[in-house]
mmCIF file of N, CA, C and O in Angstrom:
data_model
loop_
_atom_site.group_PDB
_atom_site.id
_atom_site.type_symbol
_atom_site.label_atom_id
_atom_site.label_comp_id
_atom_site.label_asym_id
_atom_site.label_seq_id
_atom_site.Cartn_x
_atom_site.Cartn_y
_atom_site.Cartn_z
ATOM 1 N N MET U 216 102.965 122.699 131.415
ATOM 2 C CA MET U 216 103.363 122.519 130.025
ATOM 3 C C MET U 216 102.470 123.405 129.146
ATOM 4 O O MET U 216 101.258 123.416 129.291
ATOM 5 N N ALA U 217 103.067 124.146 128.242
ATOM 6 C CA ALA U 217 102.330 125.034 127.351
ATOM 7 C C ALA U 217 101.602 124.221 126.277
ATOM 8 O O ALA U 217 102.081 123.196 125.824
ATOM 9 N N THR U 218 100.446 124.715 125.909
ATOM 10 C CA THR U 218 99.676 124.055 124.864
ATOM 11 C C THR U 218 100.064 124.633 123.511
ATOM 12 O O THR U 218 100.192 125.833 123.351
ATOM 13 N N ASN U 219 100.244 123.775 122.552
ATOM 14 C CA ASN U 219 100.559 124.197 121.188
ATOM 15 C C ASN U 219 99.292 124.232 120.358
ATOM 16 O O ASN U 219 98.434 123.364 120.474
ATOM 17 N N ASP U 220 99.175 125.255 119.515
ATOM 18 C CA ASP U 220 98.065 125.389 118.586
ATOM 19 C C ASP U 220 98.561 124.934 117.221
ATOM 20 O O ASP U 220 99.347 125.625 116.581
ATOM 21 N N ILE U 221 98.133 123.756 116.803
ATOM 22 C CA ILE U 221 98.579 123.173 115.546
ATOM 23 C C ILE U 221 97.369 123.003 114.640
ATOM 24 O O ILE U 221 96.352 122.455 115.056
ATOM 25 N N ARG U 222 97.494 123.468 113.408
ATOM 26 C CA ARG U 222 96.383 123.401 112.459
ATOM 27 C C ARG U 222 96.848 122.818 111.133
ATOM 28 O O ARG U 222 97.910 123.186 110.633
ATOM 29 N N VAL U 223 96.060 121.920 110.601
ATOM 30 C CA VAL U 223 96.343 121.320 109.301
ATOM 31 C C VAL U 223 95.082 121.371 108.445
ATOM 32 O O VAL U 223 93.968 121.312 108.960
ATOM 33 N N CYS U 224 95.279 121.501 107.145
ATOM 34 C CA CYS U 224 94.161 121.624 106.216
ATOM 35 C C CYS U 224 93.773 120.259 105.668
ATOM 36 O O CYS U 224 94.607 119.551 105.094
ATOM 37 N N ASP U 225 92.514 119.908 105.820
ATOM 38 C CA ASP U 225 92.046 118.619 105.316
ATOM 39 C C ASP U 225 91.733 118.658 103.819
ATOM 40 O O ASP U 225 91.408 117.640 103.231
ATOM 41 N N GLU U 226 91.895 119.825 103.207
ATOM 42 C CA GLU U 226 91.682 119.947 101.766
ATOM 43 C C GLU U 226 93.008 119.910 100.994
ATOM 44 O O GLU U 226 93.026 119.853 99.775
ATOM 45 N N CYS U 227 94.114 119.978 101.701
ATOM 46 C CA CYS U 227 95.441 119.998 101.073
ATOM 47 C C CYS U 227 95.699 118.676 100.349
ATOM 48 O O CYS U 227 95.569 117.604 100.927
ATOM 49 N N ARG U 228 96.088 118.768 99.102
ATOM 50 C CA ARG U 228 96.348 117.565 98.306
ATOM 51 C C ARG U 228 97.670 116.903 98.667
ATOM 52 O O ARG U 228 97.923 115.771 98.288
ATOM 53 N N HIS U 229 98.511 117.615 99.406
ATOM 54 C CA HIS U 229 99.850 117.122 99.711
ATOM 55 C C HIS U 229 99.969 116.471 101.086
ATOM 56 O O HIS U 229 101.026 115.960 101.426
ATOM 57 N N MET U 230 98.906 116.524 101.864
ATOM 58 C CA MET U 230 98.940 115.966 103.222
ATOM 59 C C MET U 230 97.863 114.893 103.339
ATOM 60 O O MET U 230 96.760 115.066 102.833
ATOM 61 N N LYS U 231 98.186 113.814 104.006
ATOM 62 C CA LYS U 231 97.211 112.759 104.279
ATOM 63 C C LYS U 231 96.846 112.889 105.752
ATOM 64 O O LYS U 231 97.675 112.652 106.621
ATOM 65 N N MET U 232 95.617 113.284 106.022
ATOM 66 C CA MET U 232 95.220 113.616 107.392
ATOM 67 C C MET U 232 95.446 112.475 108.378
ATOM 68 O O MET U 232 95.896 112.696 109.495
ATOM 69 N N LYS U 233 95.166 111.260 107.967
ATOM 70 C CA LYS U 233 95.329 110.128 108.884
ATOM 71 C C LYS U 233 96.778 110.017 109.361
ATOM 72 O O LYS U 233 97.040 109.888 110.554
ATOM 73 N N THR U 234 97.728 110.094 108.438
ATOM 74 C CA THR U 234 99.136 109.976 108.831
ATOM 75 C C THR U 234 99.664 111.268 109.432
ATOM 76 O O THR U 234 100.447 111.239 110.379
ATOM 77 N N THR U 235 99.243 112.413 108.903
ATOM 78 C CA THR U 235 99.721 113.694 109.412
ATOM 79 C C THR U 235 99.365 113.877 110.878
ATOM 80 O O THR U 235 100.230 114.182 111.699
ATOM 81 N N VAL U 236 98.105 113.705 111.202
ATOM 82 C CA VAL U 236 97.656 113.896 112.584
ATOM 83 C C VAL U 236 98.333 112.888 113.515
ATOM 84 O O VAL U 236 98.779 113.247 114.609
ATOM 85 N N ALA U 237 98.469 111.657 113.091
ATOM 86 C CA ALA U 237 99.127 110.639 113.920
ATOM 87 C C ALA U 237 100.584 111.018 114.189
ATOM 88 O O ALA U 237 101.060 110.886 115.323
ATOM 89 N N LYS U 238 101.293 111.502 113.179
ATOM 90 C CA LYS U 238 102.696 111.904 113.354
ATOM 91 C C LYS U 238 102.810 113.079 114.311
ATOM 92 O O LYS U 238 103.674 113.094 115.188
ATOM 93 N N ILE U 239 101.940 114.067 114.134
ATOM 94 C CA ILE U 239 101.997 115.246 114.999
ATOM 95 C C ILE U 239 101.650 114.876 116.438
ATOM 96 O O ILE U 239 102.309 115.336 117.376
ATOM 97 N N GLU U 240 100.636 114.051 116.619
ATOM 98 C CA GLU U 240 100.267 113.626 117.977
ATOM 99 C C GLU U 240 101.422 112.891 118.660
ATOM 100 O O GLU U 240 101.645 113.056 119.850
ATOM 101 N N ARG U 241 102.140 112.096 117.921
ATOM 102 C CA ARG U 241 103.269 111.351 118.478
ATOM 103 C C ARG U 241 104.420 112.295 118.845
ATOM 104 O O ARG U 241 105.068 112.139 119.880
ATOM 105 N N LEU U 242 104.673 113.301 118.002
ATOM 106 C CA LEU U 242 105.789 114.216 118.222
ATOM 107 C C LEU U 242 105.455 115.361 119.187
ATOM 108 O O LEU U 242 106.357 115.932 119.799
ATOM 109 N N ALA U 243 104.176 115.688 119.293
ATOM 110 C CA ALA U 243 103.754 116.800 120.147
ATOM 111 C C ALA U 243 102.534 116.394 120.975
ATOM 112 O O ALA U 243 101.434 116.886 120.761
ATOM 113 N N PRO U 244 102.732 115.471 121.918
ATOM 114 C CA PRO U 244 101.595 115.035 122.734
ATOM 115 C C PRO U 244 101.028 116.208 123.532
ATOM 116 O O PRO U 244 101.725 117.170 123.815
ATOM 117 N N ASN U 245 99.767 116.114 123.862
ATOM 118 C CA ASN U 245 99.067 117.155 124.630
ATOM 119 C C ASN U 245 98.933 118.478 123.885
ATOM 120 O O ASN U 245 98.759 119.517 124.501
ATOM 121 N N SER U 246 99.058 118.452 122.573
ATOM 122 C CA SER U 246 98.870 119.652 121.767
ATOM 123 C C SER U 246 97.469 119.649 121.183
ATOM 124 O O SER U 246 96.880 118.598 120.962
ATOM 125 N N GLU U 247 96.971 120.827 120.927
ATOM 126 C CA GLU U 247 95.669 120.958 120.289
ATOM 127 C C GLU U 247 95.875 120.944 118.779
ATOM 128 O O GLU U 247 96.586 121.797 118.246
ATOM 129 N N ILE U 248 95.285 119.975 118.101
ATOM 130 C CA ILE U 248 95.409 119.859 116.651
ATOM 131 C C ILE U 248 94.034 120.080 116.042
ATOM 132 O O ILE U 248 93.098 119.335 116.309
ATOM 133 N N LYS U 249 93.928 121.133 115.241
ATOM 134 C CA LYS U 249 92.667 121.441 114.573
ATOM 135 C C LYS U 249 92.805 121.072 113.104
ATOM 136 O O LYS U 249 93.777 121.450 112.448
ATOM 137 N N VAL U 250 91.825 120.342 112.597
ATOM 138 C CA VAL U 250 91.824 119.913 111.207
ATOM 139 C C VAL U 250 90.668 120.603 110.495
ATOM 140 O O VAL U 250 89.526 120.541 110.948
ATOM 141 N N GLY U 251 90.970 121.270 109.389
ATOM 142 C CA GLY U 251 89.945 121.944 108.607
ATOM 143 C C GLY U 251 90.593 122.892 107.617
ATOM 144 O O GLY U 251 91.793 123.151 107.673
ATOM 145 N N CYS U 252 89.797 123.425 106.719
ATOM 146 C CA CYS U 252 90.293 124.342 105.702
ATOM 147 C C CYS U 252 90.871 125.587 106.373
ATOM 148 O O CYS U 252 90.263 126.146 107.285
ATOM 149 N N LYS U 253 92.022 126.021 105.925
ATOM 150 C CA LYS U 253 92.699 127.192 106.482
ATOM 151 C C LYS U 253 92.565 128.412 105.573
ATOM 152 O O LYS U 253 93.181 129.433 105.826
ATOM 153 N N SER U 254 91.787 128.291 104.492
ATOM 154 C CA SER U 254 91.611 129.380 103.525
ATOM 155 C C SER U 254 92.959 129.907 103.030
ATOM 156 O O SER U 254 93.179 131.098 102.920
ATOM 157 N N TYR U 255 93.867 128.990 102.773
ATOM 158 C CA TYR U 255 95.211 129.314 102.299
ATOM 159 C C TYR U 255 95.452 128.528 101.019
ATOM 160 O O TYR U 255 96.460 127.857 100.861
ATOM 161 N N CYS U 256 94.484 128.619 100.111
ATOM 162 C CA CYS U 256 94.417 127.709 98.970
ATOM 163 C C CYS U 256 95.546 127.852 97.956
ATOM 164 O O CYS U 256 95.920 126.872 97.328
ATOM 165 N N GLY U 257 96.110 129.022 97.785
ATOM 166 C CA GLY U 257 97.210 129.174 96.833
ATOM 167 C C GLY U 257 98.392 128.292 97.204
ATOM 168 O O GLY U 257 98.762 127.382 96.465
ATOM 169 N N PRO U 258 98.998 128.539 98.374
ATOM 170 C CA PRO U 258 100.121 127.693 98.805
ATOM 171 C C PRO U 258 99.712 126.236 99.034
ATOM 172 O O PRO U 258 100.505 125.331 98.807
ATOM 173 N N CYS U 259 98.498 126.024 99.451
ATOM 174 C CA CYS U 259 98.010 124.667 99.729
ATOM 175 C C CYS U 259 98.042 123.799 98.473
ATOM 176 O O CYS U 259 98.280 122.603 98.554
ATOM 177 N N LYS U 260 97.823 124.406 97.332
ATOM 178 C CA LYS U 260 97.833 123.654 96.072
ATOM 179 C C LYS U 260 99.255 123.266 95.647
ATOM 180 O O LYS U 260 99.435 122.367 94.856
ATOM 181 N N ARG U 261 100.252 123.980 96.170
ATOM 182 C CA ARG U 261 101.630 123.784 95.713
ATOM 183 C C ARG U 261 102.514 122.962 96.646
ATOM 184 O O ARG U 261 103.451 122.318 96.189
ATOM 185 N N THR U 262 102.248 123.003 97.943
ATOM 186 C CA THR U 262 103.187 122.399 98.879
ATOM 187 C C THR U 262 102.513 121.980 100.184
ATOM 188 O O THR U 262 101.522 122.588 100.582
ATOM 189 N N PRO U 263 103.010 120.955 100.850
ATOM 190 C CA PRO U 263 102.491 120.575 102.154
ATOM 191 C C PRO U 263 102.790 121.678 103.181
ATOM 192 O O PRO U 263 103.841 122.323 103.109
ATOM 193 N N PHE U 264 101.871 121.908 104.111
ATOM 194 C CA PHE U 264 102.121 122.913 105.138
ATOM 195 C C PHE U 264 101.416 122.574 106.444
ATOM 196 O O PHE U 264 100.481 121.786 106.482
ATOM 197 N N VAL U 265 101.905 123.206 107.499
ATOM 198 C CA VAL U 265 101.330 123.097 108.841
ATOM 199 C C VAL U 265 101.350 124.496 109.441
ATOM 200 O O VAL U 265 102.333 125.220 109.296
ATOM 201 N N PHE U 266 100.254 124.882 110.102
ATOM 202 C CA PHE U 266 100.262 126.094 110.914
ATOM 203 C C PHE U 266 100.577 125.651 112.325
ATOM 204 O O PHE U 266 99.927 124.752 112.857
ATOM 205 N N ILE U 267 101.561 126.266 112.942
ATOM 206 C CA ILE U 267 101.896 125.912 114.316
ATOM 207 C C ILE U 267 102.164 127.193 115.110
ATOM 208 O O ILE U 267 103.003 128.003 114.732
ATOM 209 N N ASN U 268 101.384 127.360 116.149
ATOM 210 C CA ASN U 268 101.499 128.537 117.017
ATOM 211 C C ASN U 268 101.584 129.838 116.217
ATOM 212 O O ASN U 268 102.415 130.696 116.452
ATOM 213 N N GLY U 269 100.686 129.951 115.217
ATOM 214 C CA GLY U 269 100.579 131.168 114.425
ATOM 215 C C GLY U 269 101.533 131.289 113.260
ATOM 216 O O GLY U 269 101.523 132.293 112.562
ATOM 217 N N ARG U 270 102.346 130.277 113.006
ATOM 218 C CA ARG U 270 103.305 130.325 111.904
ATOM 219 C C ARG U 270 102.929 129.319 110.821
ATOM 220 O O ARG U 270 102.557 128.203 111.119
ATOM 221 N N TYR U 271 103.082 129.756 109.586
ATOM 222 C CA TYR U 271 102.861 128.895 108.424
ATOM 223 C C TYR U 271 104.196 128.259 108.078
ATOM 224 O O TYR U 271 105.174 128.947 107.801
ATOM 225 N N ILE U 272 104.262 126.929 108.141
ATOM 226 C CA ILE U 272 105.499 126.205 107.864
ATOM 227 C C ILE U 272 105.246 125.271 106.687
ATOM 228 O O ILE U 272 104.314 124.462 106.723
ATOM 229 N N LYS U 273 106.084 125.369 105.647
ATOM 230 C CA LYS U 273 105.918 124.503 104.481
ATOM 231 C C LYS U 273 107.152 123.640 104.303
ATOM 232 O O LYS U 273 108.227 123.938 104.830
ATOM 233 N N GLY U 274 106.981 122.575 103.542
ATOM 234 C CA GLY U 274 108.093 121.682 103.234
ATOM 235 C C GLY U 274 107.861 121.020 101.896
ATOM 236 O O GLY U 274 106.764 121.074 101.340
ATOM 237 N N ALA U 275 108.874 120.368 101.382
ATOM 238 C CA ALA U 275 108.760 119.678 100.098
ATOM 239 C C ALA U 275 107.879 118.435 100.221
ATOM 240 O O ALA U 275 107.257 118.011 99.254
ATOM 241 N N THR U 276 107.840 117.866 101.436
ATOM 242 C CA THR U 276 107.014 116.686 101.701
ATOM 243 C C THR U 276 106.263 116.894 103.010
ATOM 244 O O THR U 276 106.584 117.799 103.786
ATOM 245 N N GLU U 277 105.308 116.031 103.263
ATOM 246 C CA GLU U 277 104.572 116.060 104.528
ATOM 247 C C GLU U 277 105.534 115.945 105.709
ATOM 248 O O GLU U 277 105.467 116.730 106.661
ATOM 249 N N ASP U 278 106.447 114.993 105.642
ATOM 250 C CA ASP U 278 107.410 114.787 106.730
ATOM 251 C C ASP U 278 108.312 115.996 106.936
ATOM 252 O O ASP U 278 108.613 116.364 108.076
ATOM 253 N N GLU U 279 108.755 116.620 105.860
ATOM 254 C CA GLU U 279 109.618 117.797 105.977
ATOM 255 C C GLU U 279 108.871 118.957 106.622
ATOM 256 O O GLU U 279 109.423 119.667 107.468
ATOM 257 N N ALA U 280 107.620 119.172 106.242
ATOM 258 C CA ALA U 280 106.816 120.246 106.840
ATOM 259 C C ALA U 280 106.656 120.020 108.340
ATOM 260 O O ALA U 280 106.812 120.950 109.143
ATOM 261 N N ILE U 281 106.368 118.791 108.725
ATOM 262 C CA ILE U 281 106.205 118.470 110.141
ATOM 263 C C ILE U 281 107.524 118.659 110.881
ATOM 264 O O ILE U 281 107.564 119.244 111.970
ATOM 265 N N GLU U 282 108.613 118.194 110.304
ATOM 266 C CA GLU U 282 109.933 118.317 110.930
ATOM 267 C C GLU U 282 110.296 119.790 111.137
ATOM 268 O O GLU U 282 110.773 120.171 112.210
ATOM 269 N N LYS U 283 110.082 120.622 110.131
ATOM 270 C CA LYS U 283 110.377 122.055 110.257
ATOM 271 C C LYS U 283 109.479 122.717 111.306
ATOM 272 O O LYS U 283 109.925 123.624 112.016
ATOM 273 N N ALA U 284 108.249 122.274 111.418
ATOM 274 C CA ALA U 284 107.298 122.864 112.371
ATOM 275 C C ALA U 284 107.682 122.568 113.822
ATOM 276 O O ALA U 284 107.354 123.352 114.726
ATOM 277 N N LEU U 285 108.373 121.479 114.064
ATOM 278 C CA LEU U 285 108.739 121.097 115.424
ATOM 279 C C LEU U 285 109.582 122.154 116.135
ATOM 280 O O LEU U 285 109.543 122.270 117.355
ATOM 281 N N VAL U 286 110.323 122.941 115.355
ATOM 282 C CA VAL U 286 111.150 124.003 115.923
ATOM 283 C C VAL U 286 110.288 125.009 116.688
ATOM 284 O O VAL U 286 110.746 125.618 117.654
ATOM 285 N N TYR U 287 109.039 125.174 116.279
ATOM 286 C CA TYR U 287 108.170 126.188 116.850
ATOM 287 C C TYR U 287 107.267 125.662 117.963
ATOM 288 O O TYR U 287 106.390 126.387 118.438
ATOM 289 N N LEU U 288 107.485 124.430 118.386
ATOM 290 C CA LEU U 288 106.708 123.871 119.502
ATOM 291 C C LEU U 288 107.066 124.575 120.798
ATOM 292 O O LEU U 288 108.229 124.833 121.075
ATOM 293 N N LYS U 289 106.041 124.847 121.602
ATOM 294 C CA LYS U 289 106.273 125.346 122.960
ATOM 295 C C LYS U 289 106.587 124.154 123.826
ATOM 296 O O LYS U 289 105.953 123.127 123.722
ATOM 297 N N LYS U 290 107.534 124.292 124.689
ATOM 298 C CA LYS U 290 107.934 123.191 125.558
ATOM 299 C C LYS U 290 107.373 123.352 126.935
ATOM 300 O O LYS U 290 107.093 124.338 127.428
#
């Protein structure tokens, strides 16, 4: 099984790390999830986002960003 590189920013005002990480872990078990500042502060101030396997994925809500990011999971 391929490992996914998933990154979320703990400084983002639109994401709650406790729920975000739990949702991602449930949807993408055995993936590497890194939490920390992504130095992407412009978009981070405006919208929820997730980096997944090198792609920046944004959504109107935390759930939408996670849902859109699932398309890029390695299986």
